Every structure is written in structure tokens, then in C-alpha cells.
């Protein structure tokens, strides 16, 4: 039983000596010295000695004894109102209970006290500590999203206070969550390496071989889960080479288990058995109730484990023979499957041949349709050339002749029939103007000179004057001219649609919308006429000039939509890609 004195002159060890021994990992020496006696000047020093003893027993895997000393230290710190140290002991007790579920079930109260102190002191360090451990608790209850939320809150605070130890611990937890819960090994490796970078960055102020070991082991786990076994072993070997405290065997046990599994996946049976043996040996040593087992006992255990490993190897060979039998059966089944697939593939090829034949027929129909469109295009082009020729003849021949006649009649002005002359002159002037109007209309001169919009506006104006219908033209984005042949085709389409409105709709108002969307042009002609049933328009019975309009639109890879109801007017929508 440790022996303490408080403020007395004696030859017992001092707190400074105990602290030095702990920093050098001499845990058993500390326990022996404490049994002889340790000097403490006050309750604060006495609490610290109890704390060092608790850590020593914990490192020797004597967690129940460690817990008693933690609680003694906690009571002493509470008597002195040392709140920072109280929070520190609460954290140690919580972590101990969390790793040893059989000791106490009331561990949450210690974590709650840490949170209360963090709020009272407004300490970012203790908030970060609380968030980290609360996140770990959430992770144990399979609430991975909530756990990650608290881990990132803790990491943010750790970066703000620039705490190397906290940044390392939180990054390891984040990496572990990504690796084990989210199955995102790349993100896990990123945060593990972030922890390792911080560890190397501040080794002068913070060196903990257990932490370094933990990081290497976790990176190895992530690569193993990625099935990059060579890279995993690279980090496992780094962890194995670290000289951990002599009795810290739990970490080694976990490492040997991981390496055994990795060699197994690589089918490296010799190394797999080797690390399985190491794992079993160290696992049983950890379970020993007394730490002073004799060398003879250990050697006997070694021989037994070696025999067990040999038995496992024999079992592996038996399993290998069984696997060969299963392999032969598998090949037989595979052959049957291949034969079935070949038959199925032959049928599939026959079906493909039939489909290819049908496709050829479809291609032929497509070619015929393209030829039809080409002929329509040639017809339209021929019509335009004919209109051009007629327009030139009217303008150059008849127009010139009428102008000459007018000049001759002007020479007759001084003769005796001025009244007859005036009437004749007016008639000739009217004929001349009509000839010019016909020539310009047939030549679509406005399109050639001023573009589609001007031509449509002129047409709408003339129709509005000559018929009992008002036509409005609305445009958007027609600041720049389109290609001349496209403008001409669009004008003919609009002209045909307006002709349909005049002939069939009995409308009093119509609106022409022309919109340029840069990658397409939209034309919409709507009227308030009597409407009709669009279903009556079929491929065999289009009527009302729709056939020629549809052919023009189809030739331009466009679409034509007709919306109409009886007594509710008609809307024709055309979309042409540019």
C-alpha cells in the first residue's frame, strides 16, 4: 500500500523524483517507491502523486487500481477547488471507463462535468475535448453523421488554439470514422496523414510513441481496406519498429492481428502464421492476472503456441485439398455455363441479323425521305429562281417601256387636249406603280435588302389594309440578319400561314411572333378565328397548305406544332435550329 506524508521532513521520495520516473516510463519503480513513502507538501502535490500512480497502474494494465487512484486525486483537487485539474481527472476517468466497460456504467457523468467546466471557463480547449469524446460516444452508437459533426467542431477549435495534441487526436478520430463507417479510405488517409504531419511538426514539444504507433496502424488499416496490401504492410512495419513502453502490449496485439489478416489476404501463409502466433502469444500474456510470470511458464506457452501454429498449417493444407475439389467442380459448372452462353450467343446473333435487316430497311426509307426532301428543296429553289426571272423581266422590260410611254405623253402636254392627257397620264402612272409593286413583291426585294423582319412587317401592313383583319408583328433578337436562303424560306412559311388565316380562320386579329434564341429561331402565328380540330390533320389529309409548310420545316430539321379549338382561335408554333 503506498505511503504518503504531508509536509514532514523525511527521506522519502519527492514529487519531482516521482514525476521524472514517470516521464521515463519507470512505472513499476514508482509503485515500489510509493510503498516506501512519498513526500507531499500539500494536497495539490498529494493529488498529483495519486494521479501519477493512477497513470502508472493504467500503463501496467491494472485499470481497477488505476481508477481508485484517479478518484483519490479527484477528491483532493475538489477540496482545493482546482477546477482545471478536476476537469483533467474527469477526462482521464471517462477515458478509462470507456475502454473498460466492466468497471462502471456511470461514465457519462464525468463527461458532463467536463462540459460544465468548459461552459463555466469558456475554454476552447475543454470544449474541443468534450466534442471529441462526445463524438466517439456517438460513433459507438453507430451515429456516424452526428459523430463526424462533433469531430469537425473539435478540429476547428483545436486549430484556433493551435493545440498539436488535440489536432492529432481529432484527426485520427475523423480518419477512423471515414475508414470504418463511411468506407471512404482516401479521406481517411488524408486525415491520418494530417495527424502525422502535425506530429512530426511539433516533436520537440510533443512526443508520444503510442500516438505515432496509432497513426501508422490506422493508415495501414485504411490501405488494407483499399486492398493495397503492400502499402498497408509498409505502415504496419513502421508501427512495429517503434519501441513502445515494455508492458504496453495491447497495441502490439492489435497490430499483429492486422498484419496477420493482411498476409492472409496476400496469400503469404508463412508470414500469416508467424503473426498469428505472435498475436496469440501476446493476447494470452495480457490476460495473465500476475505480471511476474516465470520465464519457464512463458517458454512453455511459446512451445504450445508453436504446436498450435503447426496444427493450423496442417488444417490449412486440408482446406487447400478441399478447395481443389471445389475448384474442379467449379470448372465443370463453368464449362456448362460457357456452353449455355455460346448457345445463347448464337441465338442472339441470329436475332441481331434480323434486327440489322430491319435496320437496313429503315435506312432505305430514310434515304428515300431525304431524297424527297432534296427534291422539295430543289423545287423551292427553282420556284425562287423563276420568281427572280419574272421580277427581272417585269422590272427591266415592261417597267422600262411604261416609263418611256410616260415620257412621250409628257411631250404632248402642249397640245390641245390637256384634260385627256391628264387622265391618260394618271392611268399610265397607276400601271407603272402596279408593275413596280408586282416586281418587288415577286422578287422578295425587301428580304434581299432589309431582311426577314422588314419583309414580314411590309406583308402584314399590306394585308391589314386590303383585308378585314389586323395583323401585328412582334419580334425579339432579330438585330442581326439570318442566312439569306433561311430568311426566304421562313418568309414563305409565314406568308403561307397568313394566307391560311385569311382563307379559313374568319379572324379579325392575328399576331406574328418572331424570336431569335441564338441557337434556334421560334415563329408563332396566332389568330382569334373560328379554330378547328387539329386531329383532323393527318399525313394523308393535311389540307389548308399545312403539307408544304410541314415539308419546309422538316427540311430545316425543325418542328411544327398546331394548337386549336373550335371558336377559340388557332396557334401555330414553329421551332427551327440554327
PDB file of N, CA and C in Angstrom, residues 45-119:
ATOM      1  N   UNK A  45       0.029  18.643  -4.246  1.00  0.00           N
ATOM      2  CA  UNK A  45       1.085  17.702  -4.595  1.00  0.00           C
ATOM      3  C   UNK A  45       0.628  16.266  -4.361  1.00  0.00           C
ATOM      4  N   UNK A  46      -0.121  16.050  -3.277  1.00  0.00           N
ATOM      5  CA  UNK A  46      -0.622  14.718  -2.973  1.00  0.00           C
ATOM      6  C   UNK A  46      -1.571  14.230  -4.074  1.00  0.00           C
ATOM      7  N   UNK A  47      -2.400  15.152  -4.569  1.00  0.00           N
ATOM      8  CA  UNK A  47      -3.298  14.807  -5.671  1.00  0.00           C
ATOM      9  C   UNK A  47      -2.509  14.444  -6.931  1.00  0.00           C
ATOM     10  N   UNK A  48      -1.437  15.192  -7.181  1.00  0.00           N
ATOM     11  CA  UNK A  48      -0.620  14.918  -8.365  1.00  0.00           C
ATOM     12  C   UNK A  48       0.058  13.561  -8.253  1.00  0.00           C
ATOM     13  N   UNK A  49       0.536  13.195  -7.020  1.00  0.00           N
ATOM     14  CA  UNK A  49       1.160  11.887  -6.829  1.00  0.00           C
ATOM     15  C   UNK A  49       0.147  10.773  -7.101  1.00  0.00           C
ATOM     16  N   UNK A  50      -1.080  10.950  -6.578  1.00  0.00           N
ATOM     17  CA  UNK A  50      -2.126   9.960  -6.843  1.00  0.00           C
ATOM     18  C   UNK A  50      -2.416   9.850  -8.339  1.00  0.00           C
ATOM     19  N   UNK A  51      -2.379  10.991  -9.018  1.00  0.00           N
ATOM     20  CA  UNK A  51      -2.603  10.996 -10.465  1.00  0.00           C
ATOM     21  C   UNK A  51      -1.506  10.209 -11.184  1.00  0.00           C
ATOM     22  N   UNK A  52      -0.213  10.426 -10.781  1.00  0.00           N
ATOM     23  CA  UNK A  52       0.897   9.705 -11.427  1.00  0.00           C
ATOM     24  C   UNK A  52       0.792   8.212 -11.151  1.00  0.00           C
ATOM     25  N   UNK A  53       0.406   7.856  -9.936  1.00  0.00           N
ATOM     26  CA  UNK A  53       0.218   6.442  -9.617  1.00  0.00           C
ATOM     27  C   UNK A  53      -0.895   5.824 -10.472  1.00  0.00           C
ATOM     28  N   UNK A  54      -1.988   6.570 -10.623  1.00  0.00           N
ATOM     29  CA  UNK A  54      -3.097   6.075 -11.452  1.00  0.00           C
ATOM     30  C   UNK A  54      -2.637   5.818 -12.881  1.00  0.00           C
ATOM     31  N   UNK A  55      -1.866   6.763 -13.453  1.00  0.00           N
ATOM     32  CA  UNK A  55      -1.366   6.597 -14.819  1.00  0.00           C
ATOM     33  C   UNK A  55      -0.410   5.411 -14.903  1.00  0.00           C
ATOM     34  N   UNK A  56       0.397   5.226 -13.861  1.00  0.00           N
ATOM     35  CA  UNK A  56       1.349   4.108 -13.851  1.00  0.00           C
ATOM     36  C   UNK A  56       0.608   2.776 -13.846  1.00  0.00           C
ATOM     37  N   UNK A  57      -0.374   2.631 -12.947  1.00  0.00           N
ATOM     38  CA  UNK A  57      -1.145   1.392 -12.911  1.00  0.00           C
ATOM     39  C   UNK A  57      -1.901   1.161 -14.234  1.00  0.00           C
ATOM     40  N   UNK A  58      -2.377   2.234 -14.823  1.00  0.00           N
ATOM     41  CA  UNK A  58      -3.090   2.093 -16.098  1.00  0.00           C
ATOM     42  C   UNK A  58      -2.154   1.594 -17.191  1.00  0.00           C
ATOM     43  N   UNK A  59      -0.921   2.120 -17.227  1.00  0.00           N
ATOM     44  CA  UNK A  59       0.054   1.665 -18.212  1.00  0.00           C
ATOM     45  C   UNK A  59       0.490   0.226 -17.977  1.00  0.00           C
ATOM     46  N   UNK A  60       0.306  -0.260 -16.736  1.00  0.00           N
ATOM     47  CA  UNK A  60       0.620  -1.658 -16.425  1.00  0.00           C
ATOM     48  C   UNK A  60      -0.608  -2.557 -16.574  1.00  0.00           C
ATOM     49  N   UNK A  61      -1.673  -1.997 -17.207  1.00  0.00           N
ATOM     50  CA  UNK A  61      -2.909  -2.742 -17.467  1.00  0.00           C
ATOM     51  C   UNK A  61      -3.648  -3.151 -16.197  1.00  0.00           C
ATOM     52  N   UNK A  62      -3.459  -2.390 -15.107  1.00  0.00           N
ATOM     53  CA  UNK A  62      -4.185  -2.630 -13.857  1.00  0.00           C
ATOM     54  C   UNK A  62      -5.214  -1.513 -13.694  1.00  0.00           C
ATOM     55  N   UNK A  63      -6.268  -1.573 -14.533  1.00  0.00           N
ATOM     56  CA  UNK A  63      -7.194  -0.465 -14.642  1.00  0.00           C
ATOM     57  C   UNK A  63      -8.023  -0.258 -13.378  1.00  0.00           C
ATOM     58  N   UNK A  64      -8.368  -1.364 -12.658  1.00  0.00           N
ATOM     59  CA  UNK A  64      -9.196  -1.193 -11.469  1.00  0.00           C
ATOM     60  C   UNK A  64      -8.460  -0.417 -10.384  1.00  0.00           C
ATOM     61  N   UNK A  65      -7.162  -0.714 -10.203  1.00  0.00           N
ATOM     62  CA  UNK A  65      -6.356   0.029  -9.226  1.00  0.00           C
ATOM     63  C   UNK A  65      -6.168   1.470  -9.681  1.00  0.00           C
ATOM     64  N   UNK A  66      -5.948   1.647 -10.989  1.00  0.00           N
ATOM     65  CA  UNK A  66      -5.775   2.993 -11.528  1.00  0.00           C
ATOM     66  C   UNK A  66      -7.005   3.851 -11.233  1.00  0.00           C
ATOM     67  N   UNK A  67      -8.194   3.274 -11.380  1.00  0.00           N
ATOM     68  CA  UNK A  67      -9.422   4.028 -11.145  1.00  0.00           C
ATOM     69  C   UNK A  67      -9.501   4.537  -9.698  1.00  0.00           C
ATOM     70  N   UNK A  68      -9.086   3.711  -8.742  1.00  0.00           N
ATOM     71  CA  UNK A  68      -9.120   4.144  -7.341  1.00  0.00           C
ATOM     72  C   UNK A  68      -8.236   5.357  -7.098  1.00  0.00           C
ATOM     73  N   UNK A  69      -7.038   5.350  -7.710  1.00  0.00           N
ATOM     74  CA  UNK A  69      -6.138   6.487  -7.509  1.00  0.00           C
ATOM     75  C   UNK A  69      -6.638   7.738  -8.244  1.00  0.00           C
ATOM     76  N   UNK A  70      -7.258   7.553  -9.405  1.00  0.00           N
ATOM     77  CA  UNK A  70      -7.857   8.711 -10.087  1.00  0.00           C
ATOM     78  C   UNK A  70      -8.906   9.369  -9.186  1.00  0.00           C
ATOM     79  N   UNK A  71      -9.726   8.549  -8.536  1.00  0.00           N
ATOM     80  CA  UNK A  71     -10.788   9.104  -7.695  1.00  0.00           C
ATOM     81  C   UNK A  71     -10.220   9.804  -6.456  1.00  0.00           C
ATOM     82  N   UNK A  72      -9.117   9.255  -5.880  1.00  0.00           N
ATOM     83  CA  UNK A  72      -8.461   9.934  -4.766  1.00  0.00           C
ATOM     84  C   UNK A  72      -7.940  11.304  -5.197  1.00  0.00           C
ATOM     85  N   UNK A  73      -7.301  11.328  -6.370  1.00  0.00           N
ATOM     86  CA  UNK A  73      -6.789  12.602  -6.892  1.00  0.00           C
ATOM     87  C   UNK A  73      -7.936  13.577  -7.132  1.00  0.00           C
ATOM     88  N   UNK A  74      -9.060  13.080  -7.655  1.00  0.00           N
ATOM     89  CA  UNK A  74     -10.209  13.934  -7.934  1.00  0.00           C
ATOM     90  C   UNK A  74     -10.759  14.555  -6.652  1.00  0.00           C
ATOM     91  N   UNK A  75     -10.851  13.766  -5.570  1.00  0.00           N
ATOM     92  CA  UNK A  75     -11.360  14.294  -4.298  1.00  0.00           C
ATOM     93  C   UNK A  75     -10.427  15.381  -3.743  1.00  0.00           C
ATOM     94  N   UNK A  76      -9.130  15.150  -3.850  1.00  0.00           N
ATOM     95  CA  UNK A  76      -8.165  16.135  -3.345  1.00  0.00           C
ATOM     96  C   UNK A  76      -8.252  17.435  -4.143  1.00  0.00           C
ATOM     97  N   UNK A  77      -8.347  17.358  -5.435  1.00  0.00           N
ATOM     98  CA  UNK A  77      -8.446  18.570  -6.274  1.00  0.00           C
ATOM     99  C   UNK A  77      -9.751  19.318  -5.985  1.00  0.00           C
ATOM    100  N   UNK A  78     -10.819  18.576  -5.736  1.00  0.00           N
ATOM    101  CA  UNK A  78     -12.086  19.240  -5.407  1.00  0.00           C
ATOM    102  C   UNK A  78     -11.994  19.991  -4.076  1.00  0.00           C
ATOM    103  N   UNK A  79     -11.284  19.413  -3.120  1.00  0.00           N
ATOM    104  CA  UNK A  79     -11.116  20.114  -1.837  1.00  0.00           C
ATOM    105  C   UNK A  79     -10.375  21.427  -2.008  1.00  0.00           C
ATOM    106  N   UNK A  80      -9.491  21.475  -3.014  1.00  0.00           N
ATOM    107  CA  UNK A  80      -8.699  22.681  -3.262  1.00  0.00           C
ATOM    108  C   UNK A  80      -9.330  23.584  -4.332  1.00  0.00           C
ATOM    109  N   UNK A  81     -10.507  23.211  -4.864  1.00  0.00           N
ATOM    110  CA  UNK A  81     -11.180  23.970  -5.938  1.00  0.00           C
ATOM    111  C   UNK A  81     -10.270  24.178  -7.156  1.00  0.00           C
ATOM    112  N   UNK A  82      -9.483  23.182  -7.464  1.00  0.00           N
ATOM    113  CA  UNK A  82      -8.574  23.257  -8.621  1.00  0.00           C
ATOM    114  C   UNK A  82      -9.348  22.775  -9.854  1.00  0.00           C
ATOM    115  N   UNK A  83     -10.130  23.700 -10.432  1.00  0.00           N
ATOM    116  CA  UNK A  83     -11.091  23.300 -11.468  1.00  0.00           C
ATOM    117  C   UNK A  83     -10.437  22.747 -12.734  1.00  0.00           C
ATOM    118  N   UNK A  84      -9.311  23.326 -13.135  1.00  0.00           N
ATOM    119  CA  UNK A  84      -8.633  22.836 -14.339  1.00  0.00           C
ATOM    120  C   UNK A  84      -8.177  21.393 -14.138  1.00  0.00           C
ATOM    121  N   UNK A  85      -7.600  21.096 -12.959  1.00  0.00           N
ATOM    122  CA  UNK A  85      -7.156  19.738 -12.661  1.00  0.00           C
ATOM    123  C   UNK A  85      -8.340  18.790 -12.491  1.00  0.00           C
ATOM    124  N   UNK A  86      -9.448  19.312 -11.938  1.00  0.00           N
ATOM    125  CA  UNK A  86     -10.664  18.489 -11.810  1.00  0.00           C
ATOM    126  C   UNK A  86     -11.137  18.029 -13.188  1.00  0.00           C
ATOM    127  N   UNK A  87     -11.154  18.974 -14.135  1.00  0.00           N
ATOM    128  CA  UNK A  87     -11.555  18.622 -15.498  1.00  0.00           C
ATOM    129  C   UNK A  87     -10.609  17.585 -16.096  1.00  0.00           C
ATOM    130  N   UNK A  88      -9.314  17.739 -15.828  1.00  0.00           N
ATOM    131  CA  UNK A  88      -8.326  16.802 -16.359  1.00  0.00           C
ATOM    132  C   UNK A  88      -8.562  15.396 -15.818  1.00  0.00           C
ATOM    133  N   UNK A  89      -8.811  15.268 -14.489  1.00  0.00           N
ATOM    134  CA  UNK A  89      -9.053  13.953 -13.893  1.00  0.00           C
ATOM    135  C   UNK A  89     -10.363  13.362 -14.403  1.00  0.00           C
ATOM    136  N   UNK A  90     -11.396  14.204 -14.539  1.00  0.00           N
ATOM    137  CA  UNK A  90     -12.671  13.713 -15.091  1.00  0.00           C
ATOM    138  C   UNK A  90     -12.472  13.098 -16.469  1.00  0.00           C
ATOM    139  N   UNK A  91     -11.644  13.737 -17.289  1.00  0.00           N
ATOM    140  CA  UNK A  91     -11.375  13.216 -18.627  1.00  0.00           C
ATOM    141  C   UNK A  91     -10.666  11.867 -18.550  1.00  0.00           C
ATOM    142  N   UNK A  92      -9.656  11.761 -17.664  1.00  0.00           N
ATOM    143  CA  UNK A  92      -8.926  10.502 -17.545  1.00  0.00           C
ATOM    144  C   UNK A  92      -9.848   9.378 -17.071  1.00  0.00           C
ATOM    145  N   UNK A  93     -10.704   9.674 -16.093  1.00  0.00           N
ATOM    146  CA  UNK A  93     -11.621   8.639 -15.601  1.00  0.00           C
ATOM    147  C   UNK A  93     -12.597   8.216 -16.695  1.00  0.00           C
ATOM    148  N   UNK A  94     -13.115   9.217 -17.432  1.00  0.00           N
ATOM    149  CA  UNK A  94     -14.058   8.893 -18.515  1.00  0.00           C
ATOM    150  C   UNK A  94     -13.402   7.990 -19.558  1.00  0.00           C
ATOM    151  N   UNK A  95     -12.168   8.331 -19.947  1.00  0.00           N
ATOM    152  CA  UNK A  95     -11.479   7.531 -20.956  1.00  0.00           C
ATOM    153  C   UNK A  95     -11.191   6.123 -20.441  1.00  0.00           C
ATOM    154  N   UNK A  96     -10.833   6.009 -19.167  1.00  0.00           N
ATOM    155  CA  UNK A  96     -10.571   4.695 -18.591  1.00  0.00           C
ATOM    156  C   UNK A  96     -11.839   3.845 -18.568  1.00  0.00           C
ATOM    157  N   UNK A  97     -12.934   4.436 -18.103  1.00  0.00           N
ATOM    158  CA  UNK A  97     -14.198   3.691 -18.050  1.00  0.00           C
ATOM    159  C   UNK A  97     -14.703   3.342 -19.447  1.00  0.00           C
ATOM    160  N   UNK A  98     -14.460   4.228 -20.378  1.00  0.00           N
ATOM    161  CA  UNK A  98     -14.913   3.988 -21.743  1.00  0.00           C
ATOM    162  C   UNK A  98     -14.189   2.802 -22.373  1.00  0.00           C
ATOM    163  N   UNK A  99     -12.928   2.585 -21.965  1.00  0.00           N
ATOM    164  CA  UNK A  99     -12.156   1.460 -22.512  1.00  0.00           C
ATOM    165  C   UNK A  99     -12.370   0.175 -21.731  1.00  0.00           C
ATOM    166  N   UNK A 100     -12.928   0.277 -20.495  1.00  0.00           N
ATOM    167  CA  UNK A 100     -13.146  -0.883 -19.640  1.00  0.00           C
ATOM    168  C   UNK A 100     -14.610  -0.901 -19.204  1.00  0.00           C
ATOM    169  N   UNK A 101     -15.452  -1.449 -20.041  1.00  0.00           N
ATOM    170  CA  UNK A 101     -16.891  -1.361 -19.798  1.00  0.00           C
ATOM    171  C   UNK A 101     -17.351  -2.094 -18.541  1.00  0.00           C
ATOM    172  N   UNK A 102     -16.498  -2.958 -18.008  1.00  0.00           N
ATOM    173  CA  UNK A 102     -16.933  -3.750 -16.857  1.00  0.00           C
ATOM    174  C   UNK A 102     -16.673  -3.051 -15.520  1.00  0.00           C
ATOM    175  N   UNK A 103     -16.038  -1.882 -15.546  1.00  0.00           N
ATOM    176  CA  UNK A 103     -15.710  -1.218 -14.287  1.00  0.00           C
ATOM    177  C   UNK A 103     -16.889  -0.433 -13.736  1.00  0.00           C
ATOM    178  N   UNK A 104     -17.412   0.483 -14.517  1.00  0.00           N
ATOM    179  CA  UNK A 104     -18.531   1.319 -14.079  1.00  0.00           C
ATOM    180  C   UNK A 104     -19.429   1.604 -15.269  1.00  0.00           C
ATOM    181  N   UNK A 105     -20.679   1.871 -14.972  1.00  0.00           N
ATOM    182  CA  UNK A 105     -21.623   2.215 -16.048  1.00  0.00           C
ATOM    183  C   UNK A 105     -21.986   3.692 -16.019  1.00  0.00           C
ATOM    184  N   UNK A 106     -21.452   4.436 -15.044  1.00  0.00           N
ATOM    185  CA  UNK A 106     -21.852   5.843 -14.890  1.00  0.00           C
ATOM    186  C   UNK A 106     -20.793   6.785 -15.450  1.00  0.00           C
ATOM    187  N   UNK A 107     -20.167   6.386 -16.548  1.00  0.00           N
ATOM    188  CA  UNK A 107     -19.074   7.188 -17.091  1.00  0.00           C
ATOM    189  C   UNK A 107     -19.547   8.531 -17.631  1.00  0.00           C
ATOM    190  N   UNK A 108     -20.805   8.620 -18.082  1.00  0.00           N
ATOM    191  CA  UNK A 108     -21.280   9.841 -18.734  1.00  0.00           C
ATOM    192  C   UNK A 108     -21.247  11.051 -17.798  1.00  0.00           C
ATOM    193  N   UNK A 109     -21.352  10.815 -16.501  1.00  0.00           N
ATOM    194  CA  UNK A 109     -21.357  11.957 -15.576  1.00  0.00           C
ATOM    195  C   UNK A 109     -20.011  12.680 -15.588  1.00  0.00           C
ATOM    196  N   UNK A 110     -18.931  11.930 -15.826  1.00  0.00           N
ATOM    197  CA  UNK A 110     -17.613  12.563 -15.878  1.00  0.00           C
ATOM    198  C   UNK A 110     -17.481  13.426 -17.133  1.00  0.00           C
ATOM    199  N   UNK A 111     -18.027  12.940 -18.243  1.00  0.00           N
ATOM    200  CA  UNK A 111     -18.001  13.738 -19.475  1.00  0.00           C
ATOM    201  C   UNK A 111     -18.865  14.979 -19.320  1.00  0.00           C
ATOM    202  N   UNK A 112     -19.989  14.863 -18.620  1.00  0.00           N
ATOM    203  CA  UNK A 112     -20.867  16.015 -18.393  1.00  0.00           C
ATOM    204  C   UNK A 112     -20.161  17.082 -17.554  1.00  0.00           C
ATOM    205  N   UNK A 113     -19.367  16.646 -16.585  1.00  0.00           N
ATOM    206  CA  UNK A 113     -18.632  17.616 -15.766  1.00  0.00           C
ATOM    207  C   UNK A 113     -17.610  18.385 -16.600  1.00  0.00           C
ATOM    208  N   UNK A 114     -17.014  17.687 -17.573  1.00  0.00           N
ATOM    209  CA  UNK A 114     -16.081  18.386 -18.484  1.00  0.00           C
ATOM    210  C   UNK A 114     -16.827  19.464 -19.256  1.00  0.00           C
ATOM    211  N   UNK A 115     -18.011  19.145 -19.737  1.00  0.00           N
ATOM    212  CA  UNK A 115     -18.812  20.121 -20.494  1.00  0.00           C
ATOM    213  C   UNK A 115     -19.208  21.305 -19.607  1.00  0.00           C
ATOM    214  N   UNK A 116     -19.584  21.023 -18.358  1.00  0.00           N
ATOM    215  CA  UNK A 116     -19.971  22.103 -17.431  1.00  0.00           C
ATOM    216  C   UNK A 116     -18.796  23.036 -17.178  1.00  0.00           C
ATOM    217  N   UNK A 117     -17.610  22.460 -17.019  1.00  0.00           N
ATOM    218  CA  UNK A 117     -16.433  23.302 -16.784  1.00  0.00           C
ATOM    219  C   UNK A 117     -16.087  24.109 -18.037  1.00  0.00           C
ATOM    220  N   UNK A 118     -16.259  23.499 -19.219  1.00  0.00           N
ATOM    221  CA  UNK A 118     -15.980  24.216 -20.472  1.00  0.00           C
ATOM    222  C   UNK A 118     -16.888  25.435 -20.600  1.00  0.00           C
ATOM    223  N   UNK A 119     -18.168  25.279 -20.254  1.00  0.00           N
ATOM    224  CA  UNK A 119     -19.102  26.422 -20.312  1.00  0.00           C
ATOM    225  C   UNK A 119     -18.738  27.468 -19.266  1.00  0.00           C
TER     226      UNK A 119
END
